[in-house]
mmCIF file with all atom_site columns, C-alpha atoms in Angstrom:
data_model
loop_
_atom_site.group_PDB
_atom_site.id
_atom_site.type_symbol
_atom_site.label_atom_id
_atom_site.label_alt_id
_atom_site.label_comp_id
_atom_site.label_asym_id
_atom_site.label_entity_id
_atom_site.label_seq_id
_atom_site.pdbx_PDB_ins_code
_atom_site.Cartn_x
_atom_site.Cartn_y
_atom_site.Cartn_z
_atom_site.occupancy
_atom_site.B_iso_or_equiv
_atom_site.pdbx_formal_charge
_atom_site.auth_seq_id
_atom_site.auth_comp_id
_atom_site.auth_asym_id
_atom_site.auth_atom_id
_atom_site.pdbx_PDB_model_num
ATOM 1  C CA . UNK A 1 1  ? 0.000   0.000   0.000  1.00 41.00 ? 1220 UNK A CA 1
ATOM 2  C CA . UNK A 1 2  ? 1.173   3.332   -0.653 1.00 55.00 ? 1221 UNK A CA 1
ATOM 3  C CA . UNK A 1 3  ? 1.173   6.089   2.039  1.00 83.00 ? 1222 UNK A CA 1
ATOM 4  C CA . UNK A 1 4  ? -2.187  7.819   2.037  1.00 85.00 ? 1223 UNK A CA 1
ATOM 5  C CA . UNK A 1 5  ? -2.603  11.147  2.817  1.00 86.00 ? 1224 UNK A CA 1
ATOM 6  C CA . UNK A 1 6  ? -4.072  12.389  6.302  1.00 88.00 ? 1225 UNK A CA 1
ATOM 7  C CA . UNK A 1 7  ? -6.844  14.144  4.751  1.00 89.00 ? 1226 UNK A CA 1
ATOM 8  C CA . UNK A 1 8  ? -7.991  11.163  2.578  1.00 93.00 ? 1227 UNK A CA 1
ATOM 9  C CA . UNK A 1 9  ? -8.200  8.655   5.708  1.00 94.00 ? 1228 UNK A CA 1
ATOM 10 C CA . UNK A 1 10 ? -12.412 8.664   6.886  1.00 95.00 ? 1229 UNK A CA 1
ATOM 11 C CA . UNK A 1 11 ? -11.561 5.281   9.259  1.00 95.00 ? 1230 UNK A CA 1
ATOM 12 C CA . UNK A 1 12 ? -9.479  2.716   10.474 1.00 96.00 ? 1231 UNK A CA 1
ATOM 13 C CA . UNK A 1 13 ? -11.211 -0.944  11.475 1.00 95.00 ? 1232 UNK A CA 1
ATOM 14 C CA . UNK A 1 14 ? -10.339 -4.716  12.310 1.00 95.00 ? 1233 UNK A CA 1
ATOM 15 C CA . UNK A 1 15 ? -12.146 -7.354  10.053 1.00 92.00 ? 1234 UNK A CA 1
ATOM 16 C CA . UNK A 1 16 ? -11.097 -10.816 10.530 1.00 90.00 ? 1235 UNK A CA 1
ATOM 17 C CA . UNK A 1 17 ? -7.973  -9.976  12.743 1.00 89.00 ? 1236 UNK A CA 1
ATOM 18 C CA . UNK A 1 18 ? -6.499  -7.407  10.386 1.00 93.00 ? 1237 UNK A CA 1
ATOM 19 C CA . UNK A 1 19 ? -6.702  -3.976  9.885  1.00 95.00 ? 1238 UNK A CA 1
ATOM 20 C CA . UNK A 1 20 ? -8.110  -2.204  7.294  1.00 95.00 ? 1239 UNK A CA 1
ATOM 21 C CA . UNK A 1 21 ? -8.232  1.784   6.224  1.00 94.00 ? 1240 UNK A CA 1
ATOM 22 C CA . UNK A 1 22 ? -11.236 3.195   4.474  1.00 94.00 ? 1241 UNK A CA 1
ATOM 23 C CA . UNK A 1 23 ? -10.121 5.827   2.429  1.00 93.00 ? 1242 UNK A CA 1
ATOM 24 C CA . UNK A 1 24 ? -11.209 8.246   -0.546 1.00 91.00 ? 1243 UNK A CA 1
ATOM 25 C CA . UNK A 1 25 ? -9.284  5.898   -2.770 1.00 88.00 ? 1244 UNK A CA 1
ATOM 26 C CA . UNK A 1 26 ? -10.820 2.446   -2.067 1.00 89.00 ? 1245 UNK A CA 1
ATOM 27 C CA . UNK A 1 27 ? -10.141 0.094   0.954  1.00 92.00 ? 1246 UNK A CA 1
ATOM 28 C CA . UNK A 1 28 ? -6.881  -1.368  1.948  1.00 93.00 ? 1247 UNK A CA 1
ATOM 29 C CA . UNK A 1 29 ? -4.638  -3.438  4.359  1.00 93.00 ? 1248 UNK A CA 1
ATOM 30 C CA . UNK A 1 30 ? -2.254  -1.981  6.809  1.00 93.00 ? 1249 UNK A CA 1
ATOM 31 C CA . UNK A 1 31 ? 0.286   -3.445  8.965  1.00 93.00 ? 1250 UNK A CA 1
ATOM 32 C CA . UNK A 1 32 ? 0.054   -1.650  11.965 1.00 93.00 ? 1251 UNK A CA 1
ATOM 33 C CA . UNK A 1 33 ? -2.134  -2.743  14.798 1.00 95.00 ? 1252 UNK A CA 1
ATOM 34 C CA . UNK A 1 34 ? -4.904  -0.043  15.914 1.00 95.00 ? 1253 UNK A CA 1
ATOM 35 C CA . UNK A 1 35 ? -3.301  1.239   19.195 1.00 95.00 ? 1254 UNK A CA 1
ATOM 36 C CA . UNK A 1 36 ? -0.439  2.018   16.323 1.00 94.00 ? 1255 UNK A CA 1
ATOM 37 C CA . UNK A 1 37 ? -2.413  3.717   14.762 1.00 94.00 ? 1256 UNK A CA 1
ATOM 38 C CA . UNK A 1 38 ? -4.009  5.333   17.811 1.00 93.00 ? 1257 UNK A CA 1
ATOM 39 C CA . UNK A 1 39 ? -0.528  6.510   19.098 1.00 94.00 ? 1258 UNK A CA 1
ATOM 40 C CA . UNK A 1 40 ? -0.233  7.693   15.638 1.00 93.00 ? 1259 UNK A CA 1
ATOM 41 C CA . UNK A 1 41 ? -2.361  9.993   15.617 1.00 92.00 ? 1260 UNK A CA 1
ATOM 42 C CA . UNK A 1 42 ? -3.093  10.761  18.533 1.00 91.00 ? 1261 UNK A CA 1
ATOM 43 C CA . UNK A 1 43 ? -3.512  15.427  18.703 1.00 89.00 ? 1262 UNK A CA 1
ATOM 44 C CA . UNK A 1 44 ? -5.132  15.408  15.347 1.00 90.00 ? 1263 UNK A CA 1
ATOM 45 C CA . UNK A 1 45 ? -8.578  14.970  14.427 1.00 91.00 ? 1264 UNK A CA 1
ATOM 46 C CA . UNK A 1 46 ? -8.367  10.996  13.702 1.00 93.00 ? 1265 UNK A CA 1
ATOM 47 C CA . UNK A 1 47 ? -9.497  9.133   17.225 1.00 94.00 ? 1266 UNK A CA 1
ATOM 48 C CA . UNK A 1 48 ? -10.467 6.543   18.438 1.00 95.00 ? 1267 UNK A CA 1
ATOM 49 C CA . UNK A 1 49 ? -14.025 5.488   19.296 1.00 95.00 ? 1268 UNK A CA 1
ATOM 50 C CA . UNK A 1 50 ? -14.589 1.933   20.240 1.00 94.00 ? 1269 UNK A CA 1
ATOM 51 C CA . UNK A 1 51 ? -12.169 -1.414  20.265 1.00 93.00 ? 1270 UNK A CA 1
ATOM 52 C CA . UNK A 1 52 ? -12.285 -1.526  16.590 1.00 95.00 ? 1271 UNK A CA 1
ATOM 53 C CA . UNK A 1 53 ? -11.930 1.401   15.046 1.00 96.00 ? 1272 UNK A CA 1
ATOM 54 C CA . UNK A 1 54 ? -10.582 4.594   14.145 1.00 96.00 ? 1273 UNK A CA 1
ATOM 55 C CA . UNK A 1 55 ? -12.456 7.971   12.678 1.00 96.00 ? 1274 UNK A CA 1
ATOM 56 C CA . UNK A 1 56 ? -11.378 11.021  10.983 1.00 95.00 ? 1275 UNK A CA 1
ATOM 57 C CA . UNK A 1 57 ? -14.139 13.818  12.734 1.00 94.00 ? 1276 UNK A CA 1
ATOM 58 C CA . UNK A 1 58 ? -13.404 15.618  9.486  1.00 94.00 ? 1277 UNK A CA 1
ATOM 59 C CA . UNK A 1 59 ? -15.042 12.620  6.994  1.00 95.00 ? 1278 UNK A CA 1
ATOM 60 C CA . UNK A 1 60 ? -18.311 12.725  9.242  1.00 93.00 ? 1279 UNK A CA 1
ATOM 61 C CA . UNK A 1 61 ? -21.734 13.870  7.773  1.00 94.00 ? 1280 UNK A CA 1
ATOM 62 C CA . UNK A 1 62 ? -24.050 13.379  10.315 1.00 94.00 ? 1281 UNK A CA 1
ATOM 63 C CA . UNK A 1 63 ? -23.885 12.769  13.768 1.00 92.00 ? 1282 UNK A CA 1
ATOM 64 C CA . UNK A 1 64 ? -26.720 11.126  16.051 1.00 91.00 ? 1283 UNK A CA 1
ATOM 65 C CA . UNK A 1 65 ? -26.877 11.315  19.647 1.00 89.00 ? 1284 UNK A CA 1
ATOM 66 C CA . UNK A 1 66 ? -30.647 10.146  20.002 1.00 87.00 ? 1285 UNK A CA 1
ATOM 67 C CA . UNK A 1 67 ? -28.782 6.447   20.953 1.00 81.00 ? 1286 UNK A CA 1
ATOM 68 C CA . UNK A 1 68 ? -29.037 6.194   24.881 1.00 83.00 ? 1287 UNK A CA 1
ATOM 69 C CA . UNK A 1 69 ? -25.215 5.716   25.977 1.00 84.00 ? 1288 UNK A CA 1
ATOM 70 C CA . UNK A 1 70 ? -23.446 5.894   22.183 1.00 89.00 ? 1289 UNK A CA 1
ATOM 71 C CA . UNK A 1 71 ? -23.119 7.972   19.399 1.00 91.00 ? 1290 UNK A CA 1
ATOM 72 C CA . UNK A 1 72 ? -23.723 7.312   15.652 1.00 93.00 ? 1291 UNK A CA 1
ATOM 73 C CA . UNK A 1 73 ? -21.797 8.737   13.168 1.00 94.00 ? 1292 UNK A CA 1
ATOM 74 C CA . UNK A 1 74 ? -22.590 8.762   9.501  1.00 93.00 ? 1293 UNK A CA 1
ATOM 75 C CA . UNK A 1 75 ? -19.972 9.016   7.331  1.00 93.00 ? 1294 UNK A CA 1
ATOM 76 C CA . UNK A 1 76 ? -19.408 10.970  3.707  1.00 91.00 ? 1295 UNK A CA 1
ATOM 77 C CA . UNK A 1 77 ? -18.589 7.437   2.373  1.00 90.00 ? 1296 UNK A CA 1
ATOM 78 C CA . UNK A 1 78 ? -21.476 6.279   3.654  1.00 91.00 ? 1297 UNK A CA 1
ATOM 79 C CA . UNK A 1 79 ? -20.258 4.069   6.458  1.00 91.00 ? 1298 UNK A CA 1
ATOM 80 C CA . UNK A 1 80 ? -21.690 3.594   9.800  1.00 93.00 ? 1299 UNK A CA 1
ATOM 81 C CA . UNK A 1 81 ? -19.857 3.933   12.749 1.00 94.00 ? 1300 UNK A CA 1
ATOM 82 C CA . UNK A 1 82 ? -20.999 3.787   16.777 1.00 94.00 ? 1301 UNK A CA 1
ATOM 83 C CA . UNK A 1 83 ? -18.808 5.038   19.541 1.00 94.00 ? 1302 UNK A CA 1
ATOM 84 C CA . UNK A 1 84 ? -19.012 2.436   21.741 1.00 93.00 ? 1303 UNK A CA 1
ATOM 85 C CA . UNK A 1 85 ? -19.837 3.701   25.272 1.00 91.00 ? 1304 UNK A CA 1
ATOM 86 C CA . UNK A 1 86 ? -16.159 3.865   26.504 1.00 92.00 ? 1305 UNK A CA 1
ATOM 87 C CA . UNK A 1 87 ? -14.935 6.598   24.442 1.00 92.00 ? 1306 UNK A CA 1
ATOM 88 C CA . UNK A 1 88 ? -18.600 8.636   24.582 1.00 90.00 ? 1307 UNK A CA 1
ATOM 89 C CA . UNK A 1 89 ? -17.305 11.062  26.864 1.00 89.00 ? 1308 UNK A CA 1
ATOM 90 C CA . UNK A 1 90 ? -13.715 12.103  25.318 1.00 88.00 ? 1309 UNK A CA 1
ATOM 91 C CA . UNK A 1 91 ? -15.363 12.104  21.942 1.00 89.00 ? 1310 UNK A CA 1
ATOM 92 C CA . UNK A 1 92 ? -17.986 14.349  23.259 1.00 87.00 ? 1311 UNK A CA 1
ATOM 93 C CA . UNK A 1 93 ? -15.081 16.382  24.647 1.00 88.00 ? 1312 UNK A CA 1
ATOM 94 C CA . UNK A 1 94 ? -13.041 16.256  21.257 1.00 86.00 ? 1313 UNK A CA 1
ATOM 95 C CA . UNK A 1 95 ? -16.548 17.263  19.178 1.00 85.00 ? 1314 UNK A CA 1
ATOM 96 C CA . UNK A 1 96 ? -17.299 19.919  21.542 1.00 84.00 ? 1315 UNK A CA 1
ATOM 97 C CA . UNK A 1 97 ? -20.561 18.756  22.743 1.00 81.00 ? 1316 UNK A CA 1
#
């Protein structure tokens, strides 16, 4: 895989124990491991919000807090992703809300 840029990323996710990145481009394989990934990036605006996956807050079109305990986010490739109830409060924190 060639390096993709930061602003192409939407997500990070495992699927049958790999890792995969979701980007503009298509869908590929990556080596590292998602607390790599996590480390990574962690100060910028891709986080982490459950066990299995990673989000850029910039690729998100819609976001849906009428879930009692998570959030939803829809994404602009269409993708849906739910912040598992661990990271509900520092994403709430990193959003603003």
């Amino acid at each position: 895989m060639s390096r993709i840029p930061e602003n192409e990323i939407i997500r990070f996710y495992s699927e049958d124990k790999g890792v995969l990145i979701e980007a503009e481009s298509g869908v590929f394989s990556v080596r590292e491991r998602l607390y790599e990934l996590e480390e990574r990036f962690q100060g910028t605006k891709i986080v982490r919000v459950s066990n299995s996956e990673i989000v850029n807050l910039y690729k998100i079109q819609e976001i849906d807090l009428s879930f009692t305990g998570t959030i939803k986010f829809s994404m602009y490739s269409g993708s849906t992703v739910y912040v598992s109830r661990r990271y509900v409060k520092k994403i709430k924190k990193v959003l603003g809300l």
